[in-house]
Tab-separated table of C-alpha atoms in Angstrom:
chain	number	residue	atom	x	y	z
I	1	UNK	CA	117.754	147.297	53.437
I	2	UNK	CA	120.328	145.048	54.022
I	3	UNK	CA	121.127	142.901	56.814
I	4	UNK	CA	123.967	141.020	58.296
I	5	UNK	CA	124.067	138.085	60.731
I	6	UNK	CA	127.746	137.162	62.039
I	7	UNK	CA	127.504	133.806	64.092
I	8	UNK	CA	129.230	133.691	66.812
I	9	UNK	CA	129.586	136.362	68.942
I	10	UNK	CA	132.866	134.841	70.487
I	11	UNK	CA	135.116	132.666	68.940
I	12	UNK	CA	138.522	131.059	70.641
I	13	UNK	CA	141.325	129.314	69.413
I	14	UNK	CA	144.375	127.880	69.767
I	15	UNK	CA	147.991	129.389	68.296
I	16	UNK	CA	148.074	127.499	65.015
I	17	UNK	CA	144.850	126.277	64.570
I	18	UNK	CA	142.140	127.209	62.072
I	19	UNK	CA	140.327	130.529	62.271
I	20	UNK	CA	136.678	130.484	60.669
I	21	UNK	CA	134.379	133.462	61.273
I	22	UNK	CA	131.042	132.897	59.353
I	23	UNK	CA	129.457	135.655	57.682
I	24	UNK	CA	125.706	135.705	56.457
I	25	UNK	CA	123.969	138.156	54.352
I	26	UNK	CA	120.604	138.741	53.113
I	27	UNK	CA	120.294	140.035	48.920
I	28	UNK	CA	118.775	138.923	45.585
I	29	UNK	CA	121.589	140.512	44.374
I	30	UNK	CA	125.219	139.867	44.923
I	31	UNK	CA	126.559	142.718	47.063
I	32	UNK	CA	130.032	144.264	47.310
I	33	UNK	CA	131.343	142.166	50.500
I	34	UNK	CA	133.712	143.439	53.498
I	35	UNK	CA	136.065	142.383	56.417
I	36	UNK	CA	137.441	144.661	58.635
I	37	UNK	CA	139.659	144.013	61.767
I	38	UNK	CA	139.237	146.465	64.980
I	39	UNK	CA	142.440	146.240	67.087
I	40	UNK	CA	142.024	147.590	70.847
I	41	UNK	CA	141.245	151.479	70.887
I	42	UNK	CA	141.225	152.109	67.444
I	43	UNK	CA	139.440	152.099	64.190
I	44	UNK	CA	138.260	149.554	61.508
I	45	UNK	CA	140.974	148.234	59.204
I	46	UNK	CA	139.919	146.720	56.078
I	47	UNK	CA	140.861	143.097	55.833
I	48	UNK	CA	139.633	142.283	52.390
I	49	UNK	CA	136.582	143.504	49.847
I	50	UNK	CA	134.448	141.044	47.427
I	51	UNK	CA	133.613	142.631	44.341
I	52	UNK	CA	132.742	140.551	41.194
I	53	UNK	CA	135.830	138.597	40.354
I	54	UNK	CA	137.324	135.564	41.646
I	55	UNK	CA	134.835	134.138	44.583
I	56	UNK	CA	137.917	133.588	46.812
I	57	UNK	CA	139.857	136.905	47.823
I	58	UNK	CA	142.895	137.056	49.561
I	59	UNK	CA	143.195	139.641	51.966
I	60	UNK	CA	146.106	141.031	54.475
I	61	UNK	CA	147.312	139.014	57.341
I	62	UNK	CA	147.187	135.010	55.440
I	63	UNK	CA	143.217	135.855	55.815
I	64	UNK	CA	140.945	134.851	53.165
I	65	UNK	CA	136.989	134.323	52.074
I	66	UNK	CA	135.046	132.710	49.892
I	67	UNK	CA	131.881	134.049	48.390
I	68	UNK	CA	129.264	131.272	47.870
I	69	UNK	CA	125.954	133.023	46.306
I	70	UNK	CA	124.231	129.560	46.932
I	71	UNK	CA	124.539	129.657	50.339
I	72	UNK	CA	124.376	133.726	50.604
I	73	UNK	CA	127.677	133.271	52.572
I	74	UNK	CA	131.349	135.211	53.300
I	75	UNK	CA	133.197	133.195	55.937
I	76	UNK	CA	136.209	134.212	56.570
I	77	UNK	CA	139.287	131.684	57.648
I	78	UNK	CA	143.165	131.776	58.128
I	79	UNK	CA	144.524	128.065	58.096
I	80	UNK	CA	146.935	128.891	61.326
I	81	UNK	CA	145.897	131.946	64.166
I	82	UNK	CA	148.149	133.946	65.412
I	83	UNK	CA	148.632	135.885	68.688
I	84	UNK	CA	148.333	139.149	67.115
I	85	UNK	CA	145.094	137.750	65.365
I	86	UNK	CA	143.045	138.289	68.409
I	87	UNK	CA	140.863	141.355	67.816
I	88	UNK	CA	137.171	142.144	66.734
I	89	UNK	CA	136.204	141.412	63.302
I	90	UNK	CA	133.272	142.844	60.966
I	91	UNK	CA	131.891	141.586	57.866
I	92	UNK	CA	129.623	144.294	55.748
I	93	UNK	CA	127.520	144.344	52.343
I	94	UNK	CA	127.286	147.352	50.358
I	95	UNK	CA	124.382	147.883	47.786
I	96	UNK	CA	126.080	148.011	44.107
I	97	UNK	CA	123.504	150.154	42.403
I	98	UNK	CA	120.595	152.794	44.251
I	99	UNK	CA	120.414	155.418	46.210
I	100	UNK	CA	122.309	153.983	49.336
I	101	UNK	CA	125.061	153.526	46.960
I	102	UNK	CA	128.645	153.362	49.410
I	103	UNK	CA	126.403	153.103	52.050
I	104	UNK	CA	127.851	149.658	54.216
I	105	UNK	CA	125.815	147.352	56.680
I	106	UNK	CA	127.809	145.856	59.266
I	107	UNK	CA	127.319	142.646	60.898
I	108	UNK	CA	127.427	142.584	65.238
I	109	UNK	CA	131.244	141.575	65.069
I	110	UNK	CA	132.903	138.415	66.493
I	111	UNK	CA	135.592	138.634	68.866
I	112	UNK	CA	138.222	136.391	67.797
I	113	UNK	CA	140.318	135.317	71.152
I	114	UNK	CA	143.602	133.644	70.239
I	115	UNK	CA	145.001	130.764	73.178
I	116	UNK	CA	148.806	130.336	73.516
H	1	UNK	CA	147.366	156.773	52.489
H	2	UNK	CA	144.100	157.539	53.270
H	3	UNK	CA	143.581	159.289	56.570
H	4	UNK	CA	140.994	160.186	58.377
H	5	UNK	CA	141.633	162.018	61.654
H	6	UNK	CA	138.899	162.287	64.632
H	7	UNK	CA	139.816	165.031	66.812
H	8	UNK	CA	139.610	163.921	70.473
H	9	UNK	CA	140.169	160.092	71.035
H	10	UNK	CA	138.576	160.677	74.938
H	11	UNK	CA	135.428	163.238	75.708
H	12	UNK	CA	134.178	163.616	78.733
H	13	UNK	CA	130.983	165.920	79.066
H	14	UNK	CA	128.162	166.559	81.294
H	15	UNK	CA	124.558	166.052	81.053
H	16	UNK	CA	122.633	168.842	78.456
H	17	UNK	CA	126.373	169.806	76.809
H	18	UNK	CA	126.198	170.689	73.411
H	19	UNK	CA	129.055	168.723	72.160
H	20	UNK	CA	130.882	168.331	68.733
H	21	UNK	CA	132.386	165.756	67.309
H	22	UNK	CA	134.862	166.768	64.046
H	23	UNK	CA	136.101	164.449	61.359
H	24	UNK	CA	138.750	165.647	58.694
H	25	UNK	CA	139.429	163.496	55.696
H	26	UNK	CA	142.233	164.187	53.284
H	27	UNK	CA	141.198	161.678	50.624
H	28	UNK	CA	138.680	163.799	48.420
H	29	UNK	CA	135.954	161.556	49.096
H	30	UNK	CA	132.854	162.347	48.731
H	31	UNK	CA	131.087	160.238	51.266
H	32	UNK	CA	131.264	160.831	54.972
H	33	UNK	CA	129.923	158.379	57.975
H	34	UNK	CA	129.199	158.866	61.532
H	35	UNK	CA	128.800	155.260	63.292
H	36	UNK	CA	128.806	154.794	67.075
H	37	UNK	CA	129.952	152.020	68.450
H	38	UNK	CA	128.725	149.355	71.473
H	39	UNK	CA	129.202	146.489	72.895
H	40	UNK	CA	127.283	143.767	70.898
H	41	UNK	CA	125.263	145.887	69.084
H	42	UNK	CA	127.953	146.328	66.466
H	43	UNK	CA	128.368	149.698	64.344
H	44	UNK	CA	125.266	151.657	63.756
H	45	UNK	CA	124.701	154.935	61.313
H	46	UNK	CA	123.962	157.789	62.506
H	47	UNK	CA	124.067	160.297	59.459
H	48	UNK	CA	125.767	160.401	56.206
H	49	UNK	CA	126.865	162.576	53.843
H	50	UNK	CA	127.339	162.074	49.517
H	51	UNK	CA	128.283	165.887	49.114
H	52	UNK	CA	129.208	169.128	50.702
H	53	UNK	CA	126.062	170.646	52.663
H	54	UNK	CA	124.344	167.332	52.012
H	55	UNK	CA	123.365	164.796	54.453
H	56	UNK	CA	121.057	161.728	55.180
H	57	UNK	CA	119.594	160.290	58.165
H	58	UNK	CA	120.769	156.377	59.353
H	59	UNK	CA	119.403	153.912	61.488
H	60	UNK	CA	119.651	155.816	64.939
H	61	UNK	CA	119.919	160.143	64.298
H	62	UNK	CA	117.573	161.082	67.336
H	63	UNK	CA	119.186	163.156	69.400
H	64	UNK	CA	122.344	164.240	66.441
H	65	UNK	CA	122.638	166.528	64.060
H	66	UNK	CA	125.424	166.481	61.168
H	67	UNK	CA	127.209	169.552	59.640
H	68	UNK	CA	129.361	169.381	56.253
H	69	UNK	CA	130.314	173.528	55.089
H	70	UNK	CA	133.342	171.612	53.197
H	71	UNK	CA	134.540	168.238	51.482
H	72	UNK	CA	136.978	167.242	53.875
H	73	UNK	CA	135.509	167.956	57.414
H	74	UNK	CA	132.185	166.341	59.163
H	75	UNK	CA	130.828	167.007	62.261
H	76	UNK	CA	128.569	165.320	64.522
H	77	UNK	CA	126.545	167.449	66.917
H	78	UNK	CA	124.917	166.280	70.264
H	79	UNK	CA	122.919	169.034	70.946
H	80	UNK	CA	121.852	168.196	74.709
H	81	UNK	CA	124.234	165.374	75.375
H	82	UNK	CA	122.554	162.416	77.526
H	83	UNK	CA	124.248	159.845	79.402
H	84	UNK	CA	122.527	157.122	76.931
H	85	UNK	CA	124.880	158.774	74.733
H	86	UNK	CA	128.089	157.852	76.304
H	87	UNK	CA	129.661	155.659	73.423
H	88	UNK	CA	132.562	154.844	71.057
H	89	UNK	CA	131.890	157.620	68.322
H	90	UNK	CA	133.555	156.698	64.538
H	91	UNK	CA	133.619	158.503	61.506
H	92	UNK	CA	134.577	157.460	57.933
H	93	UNK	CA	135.091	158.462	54.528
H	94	UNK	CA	134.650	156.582	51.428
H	95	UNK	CA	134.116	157.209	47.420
H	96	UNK	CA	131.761	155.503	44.603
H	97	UNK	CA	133.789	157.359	41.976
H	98	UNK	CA	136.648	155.196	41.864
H	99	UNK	CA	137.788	152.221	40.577
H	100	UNK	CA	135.707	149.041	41.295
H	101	UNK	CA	138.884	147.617	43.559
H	102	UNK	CA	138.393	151.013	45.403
H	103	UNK	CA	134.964	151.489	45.327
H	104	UNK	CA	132.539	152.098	48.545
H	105	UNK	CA	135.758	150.966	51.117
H	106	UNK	CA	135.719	153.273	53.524
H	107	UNK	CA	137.964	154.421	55.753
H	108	UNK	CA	137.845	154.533	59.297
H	109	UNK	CA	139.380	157.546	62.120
H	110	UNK	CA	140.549	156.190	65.238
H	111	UNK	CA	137.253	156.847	67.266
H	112	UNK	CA	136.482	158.908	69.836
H	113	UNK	CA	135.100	157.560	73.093
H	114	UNK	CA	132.654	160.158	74.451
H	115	UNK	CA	131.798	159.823	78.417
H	116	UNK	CA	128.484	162.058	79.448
H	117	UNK	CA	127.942	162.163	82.993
């Protein structure tokens, strides 16, 4: 099965400064890749998906991540937080082939808390 | 847009309840997810579903049972609720039949937080 580690179980910053949640996931073979955002009481919204194209994907919100197979990594960074940034964020693998096909692993979350 | 409604957003039920949990899509998706949801232990699976009157066992189904009679609607079962069961409860929908942009995103209800006392 898959697994993913999310450092960081808490992360603060400042209004304006660089956001960088790190993502980690273990796979021979390059899996679909996922952030979602969790605002207060309610669901998971997708942020942005990794498929097989270009290893940086832009997402909603000025988020972003880069896919490095090397490193088995999907960090995800904004270059300047916002208030309305602050919320819980998940990163999760998918298998692309098999029988747990659409089936996602999620990572424990970070709580991103954003400082005036 | 997607949408995938939860029915209750609060739940409060007592010890040995037999409690249900529904889950309407209205996407056509074929793949249905019950997750619950605490502090630092991230989302877990429950059970899934790839069809109608199909379903698989995730990481943690002790103590649930699933029902899916049609496409659009899944429901989670407690069938002697337990206060270890008191949790953030979410479902999703998803499909591998798409388009590779599309495919396996799912889609997430609002949640519904279930007290057992």
């Amino acid at each position: 099965a898959q697994s993913v580690t999310q450092l960081g179980s808490h992360v603060s910053v400042s209004e304006g400064a660089l956001v960088l949640l790190r993502c980690n996931y273990s796979s021979s073979v390059p899996p679909y890749l996922f952030w979602y955002v969790q605002y207060p009481n309610q669901g998971l919204q997708l942020l942005l998906k990794y498929t097989s194209a270009a290893t940086l994907v832009k997402g909603i919100n000025g988020f972003e991540a880069e896919f490095k197979k090397s490193e088995t990594s999907f960090h995800l960074t904004k270059p300047s937080a916002h208030m309305s940034d602050a919320a819980e964020y998940f990163c999760a693998v998918s298998d692309r082939r098999g029988s747990t096909l659409g089936r996602l692993y999620f990572g424990r979350g970070t709580q991103l808390t954003v400082w005036p | 847009d997607v949408k995938v409604t939860q029915s209750s957003r609060y739940l409060v039920k007592r010890t040995g309840e037999k409690v249900f949990l529904e889950c309407v899509q209205d996407m056509d998706h074929e793949n249905m997810f019950w997750y619950r949801q605490d502090p630092g232990l991230g989302l877990r699976l429950i059970y899934f579903s790839y069809d109608v009157k199909m379903k698989e066992k995730g990481d943690i189904p002790e103590g649930y049972s699933v029902s899916r009679e049609k496409k659009e609607r899944f429901s989670l079962i407690l069938e002697s609720a337990s206060t270890n069961q008191t949790s953030m409860y979410l479902c999703a929908s998803s499909s591998t039949r798409t388009s590779l942009g599309a495919k396996n995103i799912q889609y997430f209800g609002a949640g519904t937080r279930l007290s057992v006392l």
